[in-house]
Amino acid sequence: MKTQYFTTPIYYVNAKPHLGHAYTSIAADVATRFRKMTGQETYFLTGTDEHGDKIVQAAEKQNTSPKEYADKISRLFQDLLPALDVENSNFIRTTDPAHIKVVEAVLTKIHDSGDIYFSSYEGIYCFGCERFYQERELVDGKCPDHGTAPQKIKESNYFFKMSKYQDWLIDHIKTHPGFISPVKYENEILSFLKEPLEDLCISRPKTRLTWGITLPFDKDYVTYVWFDALVNYISALGYPDGDLFKKFWSGTRHFVAKDIIKPHGIYWPIMLKAAGIEIYNGLNVHGFWNVKGSKMSKSIGNVTDPLEIIKEYGLDPFRYFLMREMAFGLDANFTEDILVTRINSDLANDLGNLFSRVLSMTVRYFKGEIQEAHPGIEKDKNLSLAPEASKTIEDYKKAMTIYEFHKGVGAVWQYIRFMNKYIDTTEPWVLAKHEDTLPVLETVLYNLIEGLRVVSCLIYPIMPGTSVKIQKALAIVKKENEFYSLEEASVWGQVKKGTLIQSPEILFPRIDTKRKTEYHFG
Ligand code: MSP
């Protein structure tokens, strides 16, 4: 059985986590939970990136040391995970001694093989990005990300011969479809690679920066923060000899947003190639969340705290919204309005209503006792909800396997809406009025309950809490931390006749938009 290793970027500890960080972590969690459902063994890594100028500057502002500052912010990122129901296998910090050792080993290996050289360099440098820029990359003479003018600096530094591997990388990307996905980001990298690749400056003199990993071959320099950070993906698995590395590395998929495709799509595969390490399997690139149509920024004041949203609207609605609203790869817009609309229409109206109608009718018409379907009637009246369930599972599996979460969720919701329509057309309240249509009613309700069971299994990666709530109500819940595999979900007819169910709780309370006059976010 093939194993699967998912990672998020390791987040900078210069500011507390926001909506964007929460999204990537939840997306990787959804992918991991889905893979588990398909029977794969998974490992899921996230963590914090703690060296470099950015952290020093943030710590200085707070009158504290970089390490103390990193400890404090890293804790916020760690504490966020359980609050998001993200089940990571490991949390790495680049200040961990074990990580530092691996960075040193990789540097030594590449240095020994002759791919790192010492040279003097004069260039324009953005302190915000912590990297040199080419004139042609600037917008009106300013850094495209920070909008500030980069400074001219001249120093002697160590360089990594990336240019040597340019043709190899182009060939690797072209011969490995899906290496960078969605394909528009692969095209972006390939078009960038049409220009000659510059060698990468991988050191910073200690006269300028000391908060980093000292180069193993020159104690006057620290390692460039990206060269240190990218190595986290293998150091966390205990490279080179760790069992986890042997077991999981070949099934690696990195989740990142479009802001960091260059380090992941160019530096990282070349670093691996130069160090003689197998190239990772793939990169999943998603777009950016804007808030009220603008990029999140402190100056606009729209940096959105995921914990605040969860406090107001609940965790599962938040996870659902993120997966449903963003087409993986494209940008999406967050406003409280859009969130509330999704909660009211998709959750309260579609899923919440279906759950409540099916359970209430079972309670009302059969004192809560689940009945059985009558095969003859089911066939004659074309009442089976099984064929549509199989089609849903197929569409869902296809989309989730290629990380198109919005489509996976969309397939499930199509089924939910199909079942709500089925209730409207079969009119169980009419069937309940006459003794001779009771077997039809039993068949209808059994199909609805089975359909609901399938839905409860499929929403597990996206809304684990709600999945369990529905399964509890149907008395089919598994032991804690267990879940239904996709194969189990597909077997129709698992709910047992005679099972007693209770009056349903409200899954998702409707948000009264008339009464709610004030929004807090965005
Ligand atoms: N430390 C580097 C990553 C090193 S990985 C070896 C870094 N850190 S970061 O804190 O800036 O995180 C960037 C990542 O956070 C993005 O790639 C994305 O995963 C997430 N996001 C940050 N802002 C985001 C949005 N506005 N929208 C969606 N995701 C965003 O870069």
Coordinates of C-alpha atoms and ligand atoms in Angstrom, one line a residue:
M1 CA 0.0 0.0 0.0
K2 CA 1.4 3.4 -1.0
T3 CA 2.0 5.8 1.8
Q4 CA 1.2 9.5 1.6
Y5 CA 3.1 12.4 3.2
F6 CA 1.4 15.8 3.3
T7 CA 3.1 19.0 4.5
T8 CA 2.1 22.6 5.0
P9 CA 4.6 25.4 4.7
I10 CA 6.3 26.1 8.0
Y11 CA 4.9 29.4 9.0
Y12 CA 7.0 32.4 9.9
V13 CA 6.8 33.4 13.5
N14 CA 6.8 37.1 13.0
A15 CA 3.0 37.5 13.4
K16 CA 0.2 35.4 14.8
P17 CA -1.7 33.0 12.6
H18 CA -4.5 34.3 10.3
L19 CA -7.1 32.9 8.0
G20 CA -4.6 32.1 5.2
H21 CA -2.5 29.9 7.5
A22 CA -5.7 28.2 8.8
Y23 CA -6.7 27.4 5.2
T24 CA -3.6 25.6 4.2
S25 CA -3.5 23.6 7.4
I26 CA -7.2 22.6 7.0
A27 CA -6.7 21.7 3.3
A28 CA -3.8 19.4 4.2
D29 CA -5.9 17.9 7.0
V30 CA -8.8 17.3 4.7
A31 CA -6.4 15.6 2.2
T32 CA -4.9 13.5 5.0
R33 CA -8.3 12.4 6.4
F34 CA -9.5 11.5 2.9
R35 CA -6.4 9.4 2.2
K36 CA -7.0 7.6 5.4
M37 CA -10.5 6.8 4.3
T38 CA -9.1 5.2 1.2
G39 CA -6.9 3.0 3.4
Q40 CA -3.6 4.8 2.8
E41 CA -1.1 5.3 5.6
T42 CA -0.4 9.0 6.0
Y43 CA 2.0 11.3 7.8
F44 CA 1.1 15.0 8.1
L45 CA 3.7 17.7 9.0
T46 CA 3.3 21.3 9.8
G47 CA 5.5 23.7 11.8
T48 CA 7.2 27.0 12.2
D49 CA 10.0 28.8 10.3
E50 CA 12.0 30.7 13.0
H51 CA 15.2 32.0 11.6
G52 CA 16.0 35.1 9.6
D53 CA 15.7 38.9 9.5
K54 CA 11.9 39.0 9.7
I55 CA 11.9 37.3 13.1
V56 CA 14.8 39.5 14.5
Q57 CA 12.9 42.6 13.4
A58 CA 9.6 41.4 15.0
A59 CA 11.3 40.4 18.2
E60 CA 13.1 43.8 18.4
K61 CA 9.8 45.6 18.1
Q62 CA 8.6 43.6 21.1
N63 CA 11.8 44.2 23.1
T64 CA 12.5 40.5 23.3
S65 CA 15.0 38.0 22.0
P66 CA 14.4 36.1 18.7
K67 CA 14.2 32.8 20.6
E68 CA 11.7 34.1 23.2
Y69 CA 9.6 35.6 20.4
A70 CA 9.7 32.5 18.3
D71 CA 8.7 30.4 21.3
K72 CA 5.7 32.6 21.9
I73 CA 4.4 32.7 18.4
S74 CA 5.2 29.1 17.6
R75 CA 3.0 28.2 20.5
L76 CA 0.1 30.1 18.9
F77 CA 0.5 28.1 15.7
Q78 CA 0.7 24.8 17.7
D79 CA -2.4 25.7 19.8
L80 CA -4.4 26.6 16.7
L81 CA -4.2 23.1 15.3
P82 CA -6.5 21.3 17.8
A83 CA -8.8 24.3 17.6
L84 CA -9.1 23.7 13.8
D85 CA -9.5 19.9 14.3
V86 CA -6.3 19.5 12.4
E87 CA -4.7 16.2 13.2
N88 CA -1.0 16.6 12.4
S89 CA 1.5 13.8 13.0
N90 CA 4.3 16.1 13.9
F91 CA 5.1 19.8 14.4
I92 CA 8.6 20.9 13.4
R93 CA 10.4 24.1 14.5
T94 CA 13.5 25.1 12.6
T95 CA 15.2 25.9 15.9
D96 CA 15.0 22.2 16.8
P97 CA 18.5 20.8 17.2
A98 CA 17.7 17.7 15.1
H99 CA 16.6 20.0 12.2
I100 CA 19.7 22.1 12.5
K101 CA 21.9 18.9 12.2
V102 CA 20.1 17.9 9.0
V103 CA 20.6 21.3 7.5
E104 CA 24.3 21.1 8.2
A105 CA 24.5 17.7 6.7
V106 CA 22.7 18.8 3.5
L107 CA 24.9 21.9 3.2
T108 CA 28.1 19.8 3.7
K109 CA 27.0 17.3 1.1
I110 CA 26.3 19.9 -1.5
H111 CA 29.4 21.9 -0.6
D112 CA 31.6 18.7 -0.9
S113 CA 30.1 17.9 -4.3
G114 CA 31.2 21.3 -5.6
D115 CA 27.8 22.9 -6.1
I116 CA 28.4 25.7 -3.6
Y117 CA 31.0 28.4 -4.3
F118 CA 32.2 31.6 -2.7
S119 CA 31.9 34.9 -4.6
S120 CA 31.5 38.6 -4.2
Y121 CA 28.1 40.0 -5.1
E122 CA 26.5 43.4 -5.6
G123 CA 22.8 43.6 -5.9
I124 CA 19.6 45.0 -4.8
Y125 CA 18.1 43.4 -1.7
C126 CA 14.7 43.5 -0.2
F127 CA 14.9 43.0 3.6
G128 CA 11.2 42.1 3.8
C129 CA 11.7 39.2 1.4
E130 CA 15.2 38.5 2.5
R131 CA 16.4 38.1 -1.0
F132 CA 18.2 39.8 -3.9
Y133 CA 16.1 41.0 -6.7
Q134 CA 16.7 41.6 -10.5
E135 CA 15.9 45.1 -11.7
R136 CA 13.3 43.5 -14.1
E137 CA 11.5 41.9 -11.2
L138 CA 10.7 45.3 -9.5
V139 CA 7.5 47.2 -10.0
D140 CA 8.2 51.0 -10.4
G141 CA 11.6 50.3 -8.8
K142 CA 10.0 48.7 -5.7
C143 CA 9.6 45.2 -4.4
P144 CA 6.4 43.7 -5.8
D145 CA 5.5 42.2 -2.4
H146 CA 6.4 44.9 0.0
G147 CA 6.1 48.1 -2.1
T148 CA 9.4 49.4 -0.6
A149 CA 12.5 50.2 -2.5
P150 CA 15.2 47.5 -2.2
Q151 CA 18.6 48.6 -1.0
K152 CA 21.9 48.2 -2.9
I153 CA 24.3 46.0 -1.0
K154 CA 27.7 44.4 -1.8
E155 CA 29.0 41.4 0.0
S156 CA 30.9 38.2 -0.3
N157 CA 28.7 35.2 0.0
Y158 CA 28.2 31.5 -0.8
F159 CA 26.2 30.6 -3.9
F160 CA 24.4 27.5 -4.8
K161 CA 24.8 26.5 -8.5
M162 CA 21.2 26.4 -9.4
S163 CA 21.9 27.3 -13.0
K164 CA 23.6 24.0 -13.5
Y165 CA 20.3 22.2 -12.9
Q166 CA 18.0 24.4 -15.0
D167 CA 17.7 22.0 -18.0
W168 CA 17.3 19.0 -15.7
L169 CA 14.5 20.7 -13.8
I170 CA 12.6 21.7 -17.0
D171 CA 12.9 18.1 -18.1
H172 CA 11.8 16.8 -14.7
I173 CA 8.7 18.9 -14.7
K174 CA 7.8 18.0 -18.3
T175 CA 8.3 14.3 -17.7
H176 CA 6.3 14.2 -14.4
P177 CA 2.8 15.4 -15.1
G178 CA 1.2 16.7 -11.9
F179 CA 4.5 17.5 -10.3
I180 CA 3.2 21.1 -9.9
S181 CA -0.6 21.3 -9.7
P182 CA -2.9 22.9 -10.8
V183 CA -1.3 23.1 -14.2
K184 CA -1.4 26.9 -14.3
Y185 CA 1.3 27.0 -11.7
E186 CA 3.4 24.5 -13.6
N187 CA 3.1 26.8 -16.6
E188 CA 4.1 29.7 -14.4
I189 CA 7.3 27.9 -13.3
L190 CA 8.1 26.7 -16.8
S191 CA 7.7 30.2 -18.2
F192 CA 10.0 31.5 -15.4
L193 CA 12.5 28.8 -16.4
K194 CA 12.6 30.2 -19.9
E195 CA 14.9 32.9 -18.6
P196 CA 18.4 31.9 -17.4
L197 CA 18.3 30.8 -13.8
E198 CA 20.5 32.8 -11.4
D199 CA 22.6 31.0 -8.8
L200 CA 21.1 31.3 -5.3
C201 CA 22.9 33.2 -2.6
I202 CA 22.6 30.8 0.4
S203 CA 24.5 32.7 3.1
R204 CA 24.2 35.8 5.1
P205 CA 27.3 37.3 6.8
K206 CA 27.1 37.3 10.6
T207 CA 28.1 41.0 10.6
R208 CA 24.5 41.5 9.3
L209 CA 22.5 38.6 10.7
T210 CA 23.3 36.1 13.4
W211 CA 19.9 34.5 13.9
G212 CA 20.3 31.5 11.7
I213 CA 22.2 28.2 11.3
T214 CA 25.9 28.7 11.0
L215 CA 27.4 27.3 7.8
P216 CA 29.2 24.1 8.6
F217 CA 32.1 25.2 6.3
D218 CA 32.4 28.9 7.4
K219 CA 31.5 30.1 10.9
D220 CA 31.3 33.7 9.8
Y221 CA 28.1 33.0 7.9
V222 CA 24.6 31.8 8.7
T223 CA 22.4 29.9 6.2
Y224 CA 19.9 31.8 4.1
V225 CA 16.5 31.2 5.7
W226 CA 14.9 29.4 2.7
F227 CA 17.7 26.9 2.5
D228 CA 17.2 26.2 6.1
A229 CA 13.4 26.1 6.0
L230 CA 12.9 23.8 3.0
V231 CA 15.0 21.1 4.6
N232 CA 12.4 20.8 7.3
Y233 CA 10.4 18.5 5.1
I234 CA 13.1 15.8 5.3
S235 CA 14.6 16.6 8.7
A236 CA 11.1 16.0 10.3
L237 CA 11.2 12.5 8.9
G238 CA 14.7 11.8 10.3
Y239 CA 16.6 12.0 7.0
P240 CA 18.8 10.2 6.1
D241 CA 18.3 7.0 8.1
G242 CA 15.0 7.5 9.9
D243 CA 12.3 4.9 9.4
L244 CA 9.8 7.6 8.7
F245 CA 11.9 9.0 5.9
K246 CA 12.2 5.6 4.3
K247 CA 8.5 5.0 4.6
F248 CA 7.0 8.3 3.7
W249 CA 9.3 10.4 1.6
S250 CA 8.4 8.9 -1.8
G251 CA 4.8 9.8 -1.3
T252 CA 5.3 13.5 -0.6
R253 CA 2.9 16.2 -1.6
H254 CA 3.6 19.8 -0.3
F255 CA 0.7 22.2 0.1
V256 CA 1.6 25.8 -0.4
A257 CA 0.0 29.0 -1.7
K258 CA 1.0 30.8 -4.8
D259 CA 3.3 33.2 -2.9
I260 CA 6.0 30.6 -2.4
I261 CA 6.0 28.5 -5.6
K262 CA 9.4 29.6 -6.6
P263 CA 11.3 28.3 -3.6
H264 CA 9.2 25.1 -3.7
G265 CA 9.1 24.6 -7.5
I266 CA 12.7 25.6 -8.2
Y267 CA 15.0 25.8 -5.2
W268 CA 13.7 22.8 -3.5
P269 CA 13.8 20.2 -6.3
I270 CA 17.3 21.4 -7.3
M271 CA 18.5 21.2 -3.7
L272 CA 17.3 17.7 -3.5
K273 CA 18.9 16.8 -6.8
A274 CA 22.2 18.3 -5.8
A275 CA 22.1 16.5 -2.5
G276 CA 21.3 13.2 -4.2
I277 CA 17.9 12.9 -2.6
E278 CA 14.8 11.6 -4.4
I279 CA 12.7 14.5 -5.7
Y280 CA 9.4 15.0 -3.9
N281 CA 6.3 13.7 -5.6
G282 CA 4.3 16.9 -6.0
L283 CA 3.4 20.4 -5.1
N284 CA -0.3 21.4 -4.6
V285 CA -0.6 25.2 -5.0
H286 CA -3.6 27.1 -3.9
G287 CA -4.6 30.7 -4.3
F288 CA -4.9 33.5 -1.9
W289 CA -7.8 34.4 0.4
N290 CA -8.6 38.1 0.1
V291 CA -10.7 39.7 2.8
K292 CA -13.4 42.0 1.5
G293 CA -11.7 42.0 -1.8
S294 CA -8.3 43.1 -0.6
K295 CA -5.1 41.3 0.3
M296 CA -4.9 40.9 4.1
S297 CA -2.7 43.5 5.5
K298 CA -2.1 45.2 8.9
S299 CA -2.5 48.7 7.3
I300 CA -5.9 47.9 5.9
G301 CA -6.8 46.2 9.2
N302 CA -8.4 43.2 7.5
V303 CA -6.1 40.5 8.9
T304 CA -8.7 37.9 9.9
D305 CA -8.3 35.7 13.0
P306 CA -9.6 32.2 12.4
L307 CA -10.4 31.7 16.1
E308 CA -12.7 34.7 16.1
I309 CA -14.7 33.3 13.2
I310 CA -14.9 29.9 14.9
K311 CA -16.1 31.5 18.1
E312 CA -18.9 33.2 16.3
Y313 CA -19.9 30.6 13.8
G314 CA -18.5 27.2 14.9
L315 CA -15.7 25.1 13.6
D316 CA -17.4 22.8 11.1
P317 CA -19.1 25.7 9.3
F318 CA -15.7 27.4 9.0
R319 CA -14.0 24.3 7.6
Y320 CA -16.9 23.7 5.2
F321 CA -16.8 27.3 4.0
L322 CA -13.1 27.2 3.3
M323 CA -13.2 24.0 1.4
R324 CA -16.4 24.9 -0.5
E325 CA -15.8 28.5 -1.3
M326 CA -12.2 28.3 -2.7
A327 CA -11.6 26.6 -6.0
F328 CA -8.3 25.0 -5.2
G329 CA -5.7 27.0 -7.2
L330 CA -7.7 30.2 -7.5
D331 CA -8.1 33.2 -5.2
A332 CA -11.2 33.5 -3.1
N333 CA -12.9 36.2 -1.2
F334 CA -13.8 36.1 2.4
T335 CA -16.6 38.3 3.8
E336 CA -18.9 37.6 6.7
D337 CA -21.8 38.0 4.3
I338 CA -20.6 35.1 2.0
L339 CA -19.9 32.9 5.1
V340 CA -23.4 33.5 6.5
T341 CA -25.1 32.9 3.2
R342 CA -23.2 29.6 2.9
I343 CA -24.1 28.6 6.4
N344 CA -27.8 29.4 5.9
S345 CA -28.2 27.8 2.5
D346 CA -25.8 24.9 2.3
L347 CA -25.7 23.9 6.0
A348 CA -28.9 25.0 7.7
N349 CA -31.1 24.6 4.7
D350 CA -29.7 21.7 2.7
L351 CA -27.9 19.3 5.1
G352 CA -29.5 20.5 8.4
N353 CA -33.0 20.3 6.9
L354 CA -32.5 16.9 5.4
F355 CA -31.2 15.5 8.7
S356 CA -34.0 17.0 10.6
R357 CA -36.8 16.0 8.2
V358 CA -35.6 12.4 7.9
L359 CA -35.2 11.8 11.7
S360 CA -38.3 13.7 12.7
M361 CA -40.4 11.6 10.3
T362 CA -38.9 8.4 11.6
V363 CA -39.8 9.6 15.1
R364 CA -43.3 10.8 14.1
Y365 CA -44.4 7.9 12.0
F366 CA -42.5 4.9 13.6
K367 CA -41.8 6.1 17.1
G368 CA -38.1 6.4 16.2
E369 CA -37.7 2.8 15.0
I370 CA -35.9 2.4 11.7
Q371 CA -37.9 0.3 9.2
E372 CA -36.7 -1.6 6.2
A373 CA -37.0 -1.1 2.4
H374 CA -39.3 -3.5 0.5
P375 CA -37.3 -4.5 -2.6
G376 CA -40.4 -5.1 -4.8
I377 CA -41.8 -1.7 -4.0
E378 CA -38.4 0.0 -4.3
K379 CA -37.9 -1.4 -7.7
D380 CA -41.5 -0.8 -9.0
K381 CA -41.6 2.7 -7.9
N382 CA -38.0 3.5 -8.6
L383 CA -37.3 4.6 -5.0
S384 CA -33.8 3.4 -4.5
L385 CA -31.3 6.2 -3.6
A386 CA -28.4 3.8 -4.0
P387 CA -27.5 4.4 -7.7
E388 CA -27.2 8.2 -7.0
A389 CA -25.1 7.4 -3.9
S390 CA -22.6 5.3 -6.0
K391 CA -22.4 8.1 -8.6
T392 CA -21.8 10.7 -5.8
I393 CA -19.0 8.5 -4.2
E394 CA -17.4 8.2 -7.6
D395 CA -17.4 11.9 -8.3
Y396 CA -16.3 12.7 -4.8
K397 CA -13.4 10.3 -4.9
K398 CA -12.3 11.6 -8.3
A399 CA -12.3 15.2 -7.1
M400 CA -10.8 14.6 -3.7
T401 CA -8.0 12.4 -5.1
I402 CA -6.8 15.4 -7.2
Y403 CA -7.3 17.9 -4.4
E404 CA -10.3 19.6 -6.0
F405 CA -12.0 19.8 -2.6
H406 CA -14.7 22.3 -3.8
K407 CA -15.8 19.8 -6.4
G408 CA -15.7 16.9 -3.9
V409 CA -17.9 18.9 -1.5
G410 CA -20.1 20.0 -4.5
A411 CA -20.8 16.3 -5.4
V412 CA -22.0 15.6 -1.8
W413 CA -24.2 18.6 -1.8
Q414 CA -25.7 17.6 -5.1
Y415 CA -26.8 14.4 -3.5
I416 CA -28.1 16.2 -0.4
R417 CA -30.3 18.4 -2.6
F418 CA -31.3 15.3 -4.6
M419 CA -32.6 13.7 -1.4
N420 CA -34.4 16.9 -0.3
K421 CA -36.2 16.8 -3.7
Y422 CA -36.9 13.1 -3.2
I423 CA -38.8 13.9 0.0
D424 CA -40.8 16.6 -1.8
T425 CA -41.8 14.3 -4.6
T426 CA -42.5 11.1 -2.5
E427 CA -44.5 13.1 0.0
P428 CA -44.0 10.9 3.1
W429 CA -46.7 12.8 5.0
V430 CA -49.3 11.7 2.4
L431 CA -48.0 8.1 2.5
A432 CA -48.4 8.1 6.3
K433 CA -52.1 8.7 6.1
H434 CA -53.1 5.4 4.6
E435 CA -52.3 1.9 5.9
D436 CA -51.7 0.5 2.4
T437 CA -49.0 3.0 1.6
L438 CA -47.1 2.3 4.8
P439 CA -44.7 -0.1 3.1
V440 CA -43.9 2.6 0.6
L441 CA -43.2 5.1 3.4
E442 CA -40.9 2.5 5.1
T443 CA -39.0 2.1 1.8
V444 CA -38.7 5.9 1.4
L445 CA -37.5 6.5 4.9
Y446 CA -35.0 3.6 4.8
N447 CA -33.5 5.0 1.6
L448 CA -33.2 8.4 3.1
I449 CA -31.5 7.1 6.2
E450 CA -29.1 5.1 4.2
G451 CA -28.4 8.2 2.0
L452 CA -27.8 10.2 5.1
R453 CA -25.4 7.6 6.3
V454 CA -23.4 7.9 3.1
V455 CA -23.3 11.7 3.5
S456 CA -22.1 11.4 7.0
C457 CA -19.2 9.2 5.8
L458 CA -18.2 11.5 2.9
I459 CA -18.2 14.7 5.0
Y460 CA -15.8 13.2 7.5
P461 CA -12.7 14.8 6.1
I462 CA -14.3 18.2 5.8
M463 CA -16.5 18.3 8.9
P464 CA -15.4 15.5 11.2
G465 CA -17.5 16.7 14.1
T466 CA -20.7 16.9 12.1
S467 CA -20.0 13.5 10.6
V468 CA -19.9 11.9 14.1
K469 CA -23.0 13.8 15.2
I470 CA -25.0 12.3 12.3
Q471 CA -23.6 8.9 12.9
K472 CA -24.5 9.1 16.6
A473 CA -28.0 10.0 15.8
L474 CA -28.3 7.0 13.4
A475 CA -26.7 4.8 16.1
I476 CA -23.9 3.8 13.8
V477 CA -21.0 5.8 15.3
K478 CA -17.6 4.1 15.5
K479 CA -15.2 4.2 18.5
E480 CA -13.4 7.4 19.1
N481 CA -10.8 8.2 16.4
E482 CA -12.3 5.6 14.1
F483 CA -14.1 6.5 10.9
Y484 CA -15.7 4.7 7.9
S485 CA -13.5 3.9 5.0
L486 CA -14.6 4.9 1.6
E487 CA -15.2 1.2 0.8
E488 CA -17.5 0.8 3.9
A489 CA -19.3 4.0 3.0
S490 CA -20.1 2.5 -0.5
V491 CA -21.8 -0.6 0.8
W492 CA -25.5 0.1 0.7
G493 CA -27.9 -1.2 3.3
Q494 CA -25.9 -1.0 6.6
V495 CA -28.4 0.7 8.8
K496 CA -30.3 -2.0 10.7
K497 CA -34.1 -2.3 11.0
G498 CA -35.3 -1.9 14.5
T499 CA -32.6 0.6 15.5
L500 CA -34.1 3.3 17.7
I501 CA -33.3 7.0 17.0
Q502 CA -34.2 10.1 19.0
S503 CA -35.7 13.4 17.9
P504 CA -32.9 15.2 16.1
E505 CA -30.9 18.1 17.4
I506 CA -30.5 21.1 15.2
L507 CA -27.2 20.6 13.3
F508 CA -26.7 24.2 12.1
P509 CA -28.8 27.0 13.6
R510 CA -30.0 29.4 11.0
I511 CA -28.4 32.8 11.3
D512 CA -31.0 35.5 11.4
T513 CA -29.6 38.1 8.9
K514 CA -32.3 40.6 9.7
R515 CA -31.4 40.6 13.4
K516 CA -27.7 40.4 12.8
T517 CA -27.0 44.0 12.0
E518 CA -23.3 44.1 12.7
Y519 CA -20.5 41.9 11.3
H520 CA -17.3 41.6 13.1
F521 CA -14.9 40.4 10.5
G522 CA -13.5 41.6 7.2
Ligands
MSP1 N1 8.2 30.4 6.1 C1 7.8 30.5 4.8 C2 7.5 29.1 4.3 C3 8.6 28.1 4.4 S1 8.2 26.5 3.9 C4 9.6 25.7 3.8 C5 6.5 31.3 4.6 N2 5.8 31.5 5.7 S2 4.4 32.3 5.8 O1 4.1 32.4 7.2 O2 4.5 33.5 5.1 O3 3.3 31.4 5.2 C6 3.0 31.4 3.8 C7 1.9 30.5 3.6 O4 0.8 30.8 4.5 C8 1.3 30.5 2.2 O5 2.1 29.8 1.3 C9 0.0 29.8 2.5 O6 0.1 28.5 2.8 C10 -0.4 30.6 3.8 N3 -1.0 31.8 3.5 C11 -0.6 33.1 4.0 N4 -1.4 34.0 3.5 C12 -2.4 33.5 2.8 C13 -3.6 33.9 2.2 N5 -4.0 35.2 2.2 N6 -4.4 33.0 1.6 C14 -4.1 31.7 1.6 N7 -3.0 31.2 2.1 C15 -2.1 32.1 2.6 O7 6.2 31.7 3.5

